[in-house]
Amino acid sequence: MSGNKKMQDTESTNEWINGVEEKRIVTKKDIKENTQFSSQQELIETSFRTNHSELQKELSQIIQYFDKINIKEIDPITVSNEQEKLLLKKGFDIIVDETNDLIFRLSNKGIDSKLMKERVVEYFNNYNISSQEIYNWLLSNQNSSNSIFLLGYFNYQGIETNRNDVKAFNLFINALEKNHILVQIYVGDCYKNGYGTIKNEKLAFEYIEKVAYKNFANGQVRIGYFYKNGIGIKKDLKKAFYWYEKAANNGNTIAVCSLGLFYKEGMGVKKDDNKAFELFKQSAEEQFPDGIMMKYGSTI
């Protein structure tokens, strides 16, 4: 009887020990699983916070970009000084490209260089950006043909810097090497007048002729001028008239007035006072008064 009780006590003790061991194993397993779960959860939360932060940053940049590009649609009072200064690089790129397009259009139209310079500066002001800001940006961003040309244009016209024909010419040549079309006119002008380089009228003619054959009105009216006055090429009034007519048909107001003079004087074409009058009238309707047109006609 005593032996049986001893055996029962022993079995009870073993069961208690086994129970404790089992609970200890389960507890370790739970702790391990909980630890893994916590680590995974922390990793997910960290990733979420990181992605959320990056998303907010990108969203902030997009908002800043559109704030600047659409600045004319925004009440200036609501835009902070800090936002005014935080124009993204992409925004400057767009403005530089659009400025190139503006100069291209004005050149084709026959706007003189002084007025064109004023229009360019006015364009920057419309974006609520100073020409000094654009100039500073261009100094550090010379990766595209448009930015290279525009920095050359700033030096050529003396915008936010003293006019420097040598720097302008070198920048124009760099833009030319990147197949910038408009710059060929400026390279031609530099060679024609000896701006920043040795005067070479033959080279001037060759550069501008390339643009004329690409149906660029500014190139066509200039080639007409070269043929009319025998610059870099033998004088030929018929060819001069041909190129002036092409430029006029492409909307160049200087060419329209010049054609009037050709008809008035019978240069390279049969004299026709009525035709001359119509052309002078057309040029005047393009906001070029008769007196100014006659002035252009005496030099082109």
Coordinates of C-alpha atoms in Angstrom, one line a residue:
M1 CA 0.0 0.0 0.0
S2 CA 2.8 2.3 0.8
G3 CA 4.6 1.2 -2.4
N4 CA 1.6 2.1 -4.5
K5 CA 1.3 5.5 -3.0
K6 CA 4.9 6.2 -3.6
M7 CA 4.5 5.2 -7.2
Q8 CA 1.5 7.5 -7.6
D9 CA 3.4 10.4 -6.1
T10 CA 6.2 9.8 -8.6
E11 CA 3.8 9.7 -11.5
S12 CA 2.2 12.9 -10.4
T13 CA 5.5 14.6 -10.0
N14 CA 6.5 13.5 -13.6
E15 CA 3.3 14.8 -15.0
W16 CA 3.8 18.1 -13.3
I17 CA 7.4 18.4 -14.6
N18 CA 6.2 17.4 -18.2
G19 CA 3.5 20.0 -18.0
V20 CA 5.9 22.7 -17.0
E21 CA 8.3 21.8 -19.8
E22 CA 5.5 21.8 -22.3
K23 CA 4.3 25.3 -21.2
R24 CA 7.9 26.5 -21.3
I25 CA 8.3 25.2 -24.9
V26 CA 5.0 26.8 -25.9
T27 CA 6.0 30.1 -24.3
K28 CA 9.3 30.2 -26.1
K29 CA 7.5 29.4 -29.4
D30 CA 5.0 32.2 -28.7
I31 CA 7.7 34.6 -27.9
K32 CA 9.6 33.7 -31.0
E33 CA 6.5 34.1 -33.2
N34 CA 5.5 37.3 -31.5
T35 CA 9.0 38.7 -32.0
Q36 CA 9.0 37.7 -35.7
F37 CA 5.6 39.3 -36.1
S38 CA 6.7 42.5 -34.4
S39 CA 9.7 42.7 -36.6
Q40 CA 7.7 42.2 -39.7
Q41 CA 5.1 44.7 -38.6
E42 CA 7.8 47.2 -37.8
L43 CA 9.4 46.6 -41.2
I44 CA 6.0 47.2 -42.9
E45 CA 5.3 50.3 -40.9
T46 CA 8.8 51.6 -41.6
S47 CA 8.4 50.9 -45.4
F48 CA 5.0 52.6 -45.3
R49 CA 6.4 55.7 -43.6
T50 CA 9.3 55.9 -46.1
N51 CA 7.0 55.5 -49.1
H52 CA 4.6 58.0 -47.6
S53 CA 7.4 60.5 -47.0
E54 CA 8.7 60.1 -50.6
L55 CA 5.2 60.4 -52.0
Q56 CA 4.7 63.6 -50.0
K57 CA 8.0 64.9 -51.3
E58 CA 7.2 64.2 -54.9
L59 CA 3.7 65.7 -54.5
S60 CA 5.3 68.8 -53.0
Q61 CA 7.6 69.1 -56.0
I62 CA 4.8 68.7 -58.4
I63 CA 2.8 71.4 -56.6
Q64 CA 5.7 73.8 -56.6
Y65 CA 6.3 73.1 -60.4
F66 CA 2.7 73.9 -61.4
D67 CA 2.6 76.8 -59.0
K68 CA 5.3 78.4 -61.1
I69 CA 4.3 77.3 -64.6
N70 CA 0.8 78.5 -64.0
I71 CA 1.8 81.6 -62.1
K72 CA -0.4 83.9 -64.2
E73 CA -3.4 82.0 -63.0
I74 CA -2.5 82.4 -59.3
D75 CA -3.1 85.4 -57.2
P76 CA 0.5 86.6 -56.4
I77 CA -0.5 87.5 -52.9
T78 CA -1.2 83.8 -52.1
V79 CA 2.1 82.6 -53.3
S80 CA 4.8 82.8 -50.6
N81 CA 8.3 84.3 -51.3
E82 CA 9.7 80.8 -50.7
Q83 CA 7.5 79.3 -53.4
E84 CA 8.5 82.1 -55.8
K85 CA 12.2 81.1 -55.5
L86 CA 11.7 77.3 -55.6
L87 CA 11.2 76.8 -59.4
L88 CA 12.2 73.3 -60.3
K89 CA 14.8 72.5 -62.9
K90 CA 12.2 71.2 -65.2
G91 CA 10.4 74.5 -65.0
F92 CA 13.5 76.4 -66.1
D93 CA 14.0 73.9 -69.0
I94 CA 10.5 74.6 -70.2
I95 CA 10.9 78.4 -70.0
V96 CA 14.3 78.2 -71.9
D97 CA 12.7 76.1 -74.7
E98 CA 9.7 78.4 -75.0
T99 CA 12.0 81.4 -75.1
N100 CA 13.8 79.8 -78.0
D101 CA 10.5 79.3 -79.7
L102 CA 9.6 83.0 -79.1
I103 CA 12.8 84.2 -80.6
F104 CA 12.3 81.9 -83.6
R105 CA 8.8 83.3 -84.2
L106 CA 9.8 86.9 -83.8
S107 CA 12.7 86.4 -86.1
N108 CA 10.5 84.9 -88.8
K109 CA 8.0 87.8 -88.3
G110 CA 10.8 90.4 -88.9
I111 CA 10.8 92.0 -85.5
D112 CA 14.0 94.1 -85.0
S113 CA 16.6 93.0 -82.5
K114 CA 15.9 95.8 -79.9
L115 CA 12.1 95.0 -79.8
M116 CA 12.8 91.3 -79.7
K117 CA 15.1 91.8 -76.7
E118 CA 12.3 93.7 -74.9
R119 CA 9.8 90.9 -75.8
V120 CA 12.1 88.3 -74.3
V121 CA 12.5 90.1 -71.0
E122 CA 8.8 90.7 -70.9
Y123 CA 8.2 87.0 -71.4
F124 CA 10.3 86.3 -68.3
N125 CA 8.3 88.9 -66.3
N126 CA 5.1 87.1 -67.3
Y127 CA 6.4 84.1 -65.5
N128 CA 7.2 86.3 -62.5
I129 CA 10.9 85.4 -63.0
S130 CA 13.6 87.9 -63.5
S131 CA 16.1 87.7 -66.4
Q132 CA 18.8 87.6 -63.8
E133 CA 17.4 84.3 -62.4
I134 CA 17.3 82.8 -65.9
Y135 CA 20.9 84.1 -66.6
N136 CA 22.2 82.6 -63.3
W137 CA 20.5 79.3 -64.1
L138 CA 21.9 79.2 -67.6
L139 CA 25.5 79.6 -66.3
S140 CA 25.2 76.2 -64.5
N141 CA 23.0 74.4 -67.1
Q142 CA 24.6 74.1 -70.5
N143 CA 23.3 70.7 -71.4
S144 CA 20.9 71.4 -74.3
S145 CA 21.3 73.3 -77.5
N146 CA 18.5 75.7 -76.4
S147 CA 20.2 76.6 -73.1
I148 CA 23.6 77.1 -74.9
F149 CA 22.0 79.3 -77.5
L150 CA 20.1 81.4 -75.0
L151 CA 23.2 82.1 -72.9
G152 CA 24.9 83.2 -76.1
Y153 CA 21.9 85.4 -76.8
F154 CA 22.2 87.0 -73.4
N155 CA 25.8 87.8 -74.1
Y156 CA 25.0 89.0 -77.6
Q157 CA 22.3 91.4 -76.5
G158 CA 23.8 92.4 -73.1
I159 CA 21.0 90.9 -71.0
E160 CA 22.1 90.8 -67.3
T161 CA 25.7 91.1 -68.4
N162 CA 27.9 93.3 -70.5
R163 CA 27.7 92.6 -74.2
N164 CA 30.4 90.1 -75.0
D165 CA 30.6 89.2 -78.7
V166 CA 33.5 86.6 -78.2
K167 CA 31.5 84.7 -75.6
A168 CA 28.4 84.9 -77.6
F169 CA 30.1 83.6 -80.8
N170 CA 31.7 80.7 -79.0
L171 CA 28.4 79.7 -77.4
F172 CA 26.7 80.0 -80.8
I173 CA 29.2 77.7 -82.3
N174 CA 28.6 75.2 -79.4
A175 CA 24.9 75.3 -80.1
L176 CA 25.5 74.9 -83.8
E177 CA 27.4 71.7 -83.1
K178 CA 24.3 70.4 -81.4
N179 CA 22.2 71.1 -84.6
H180 CA 20.4 74.2 -83.3
I181 CA 18.7 75.8 -86.4
L182 CA 18.0 79.3 -85.2
V183 CA 21.6 79.8 -84.1
Q184 CA 22.8 79.6 -87.7
I185 CA 21.4 83.1 -88.3
Y186 CA 23.4 84.5 -85.4
V187 CA 26.6 82.7 -86.5
G188 CA 26.0 84.2 -90.0
D189 CA 25.6 87.7 -88.5
C190 CA 28.8 87.3 -86.5
Y191 CA 30.8 86.4 -89.6
K192 CA 29.1 89.1 -91.6
N193 CA 29.9 91.9 -89.1
G194 CA 33.0 90.4 -87.5
Y195 CA 31.4 90.1 -84.1
G196 CA 33.5 87.9 -81.8
T197 CA 35.3 86.4 -84.8
I198 CA 37.2 87.4 -88.0
K199 CA 34.8 89.0 -90.6
N200 CA 34.0 86.5 -93.4
E201 CA 31.1 87.4 -95.6
K202 CA 31.3 84.2 -97.7
L203 CA 31.0 82.1 -94.5
A204 CA 28.1 84.3 -93.4
F205 CA 26.3 83.7 -96.7
E206 CA 26.8 79.9 -96.4
Y207 CA 25.5 79.7 -92.9
I208 CA 22.4 81.8 -93.6
E209 CA 21.7 80.1 -96.9
K210 CA 21.3 76.8 -95.1
V211 CA 18.5 78.2 -92.9
A212 CA 16.9 79.9 -96.0
Y213 CA 16.6 76.5 -97.7
K214 CA 14.9 75.1 -94.5
N215 CA 12.1 77.6 -95.2
F216 CA 13.1 79.9 -92.3
A217 CA 11.8 83.4 -93.3
N218 CA 14.5 85.2 -91.4
G219 CA 17.1 83.3 -93.4
Q220 CA 15.3 84.0 -96.7
V221 CA 15.0 87.7 -96.2
R222 CA 18.7 87.9 -95.2
I223 CA 19.8 85.9 -98.3
G224 CA 17.7 88.3 -100.4
Y225 CA 19.7 91.1 -98.8
F226 CA 23.0 89.4 -99.6
Y227 CA 22.0 88.9 -103.2
K228 CA 20.7 92.5 -103.5
N229 CA 23.9 94.0 -102.2
G230 CA 26.4 91.4 -103.4
I231 CA 27.6 90.4 -99.9
G232 CA 29.5 87.1 -99.9
I233 CA 28.0 86.3 -103.3
K234 CA 27.8 88.0 -106.7
K235 CA 25.0 90.6 -106.8
D236 CA 21.8 89.2 -108.4
L237 CA 18.6 91.2 -108.2
K238 CA 16.4 88.5 -109.6
K239 CA 17.6 86.0 -107.0
A240 CA 17.2 88.8 -104.4
F241 CA 13.6 89.2 -105.4
Y242 CA 13.1 85.5 -105.4
W243 CA 14.2 85.2 -101.7
Y244 CA 12.3 88.3 -100.6
E245 CA 9.2 86.9 -102.1
K246 CA 9.6 83.6 -100.3
A247 CA 10.2 85.4 -97.0
A248 CA 7.1 87.6 -97.6
N249 CA 5.0 84.6 -98.3
N250 CA 6.2 83.1 -95.0
G251 CA 4.9 86.2 -93.2
N252 CA 8.1 88.3 -92.8
T253 CA 6.9 92.0 -92.7
I254 CA 10.4 93.4 -93.7
A255 CA 10.3 91.2 -96.8
V256 CA 6.8 92.5 -97.7
C257 CA 8.0 96.1 -97.5
S258 CA 11.2 95.3 -99.4
L259 CA 9.2 93.6 -102.2
G260 CA 7.2 96.9 -102.5
L261 CA 10.5 98.7 -103.1
F262 CA 11.5 96.1 -105.7
Y263 CA 8.2 96.8 -107.6
K264 CA 8.4 100.5 -107.1
E265 CA 12.0 100.7 -108.5
G266 CA 11.7 97.8 -111.0
M267 CA 14.5 95.9 -109.4
G268 CA 14.7 92.3 -110.6
V269 CA 11.0 92.6 -111.6
K270 CA 8.8 94.7 -113.9
K271 CA 8.0 98.1 -112.3
D272 CA 4.5 98.2 -110.9
D273 CA 3.4 101.1 -108.7
N274 CA 0.0 99.5 -107.8
K275 CA 1.7 96.3 -106.6
A276 CA 4.2 98.4 -104.7
F277 CA 1.4 100.3 -103.0
E278 CA -0.5 97.1 -102.0
L279 CA 2.7 95.7 -100.5
F280 CA 3.4 98.9 -98.5
K281 CA -0.2 98.9 -97.3
Q282 CA 0.1 95.3 -96.3
S283 CA 3.3 96.0 -94.3
A284 CA 1.6 99.0 -92.6
E285 CA -1.3 96.8 -91.6
E286 CA 1.2 94.6 -89.9
Q287 CA 1.9 97.6 -87.6
F288 CA 4.9 98.8 -89.6
P289 CA 4.1 102.5 -90.6
D290 CA 5.0 103.6 -94.1
G291 CA 7.9 105.8 -92.8
I292 CA 9.5 102.9 -90.9
M293 CA 8.9 100.6 -93.9
M294 CA 10.7 103.1 -96.2
K295 CA 13.6 103.2 -93.7
Y296 CA 13.8 99.4 -93.8
G297 CA 13.6 99.4 -97.5
S298 CA 16.5 101.8 -97.8
T299 CA 18.8 99.4 -96.0
I300 CA 17.6 96.0 -96.9

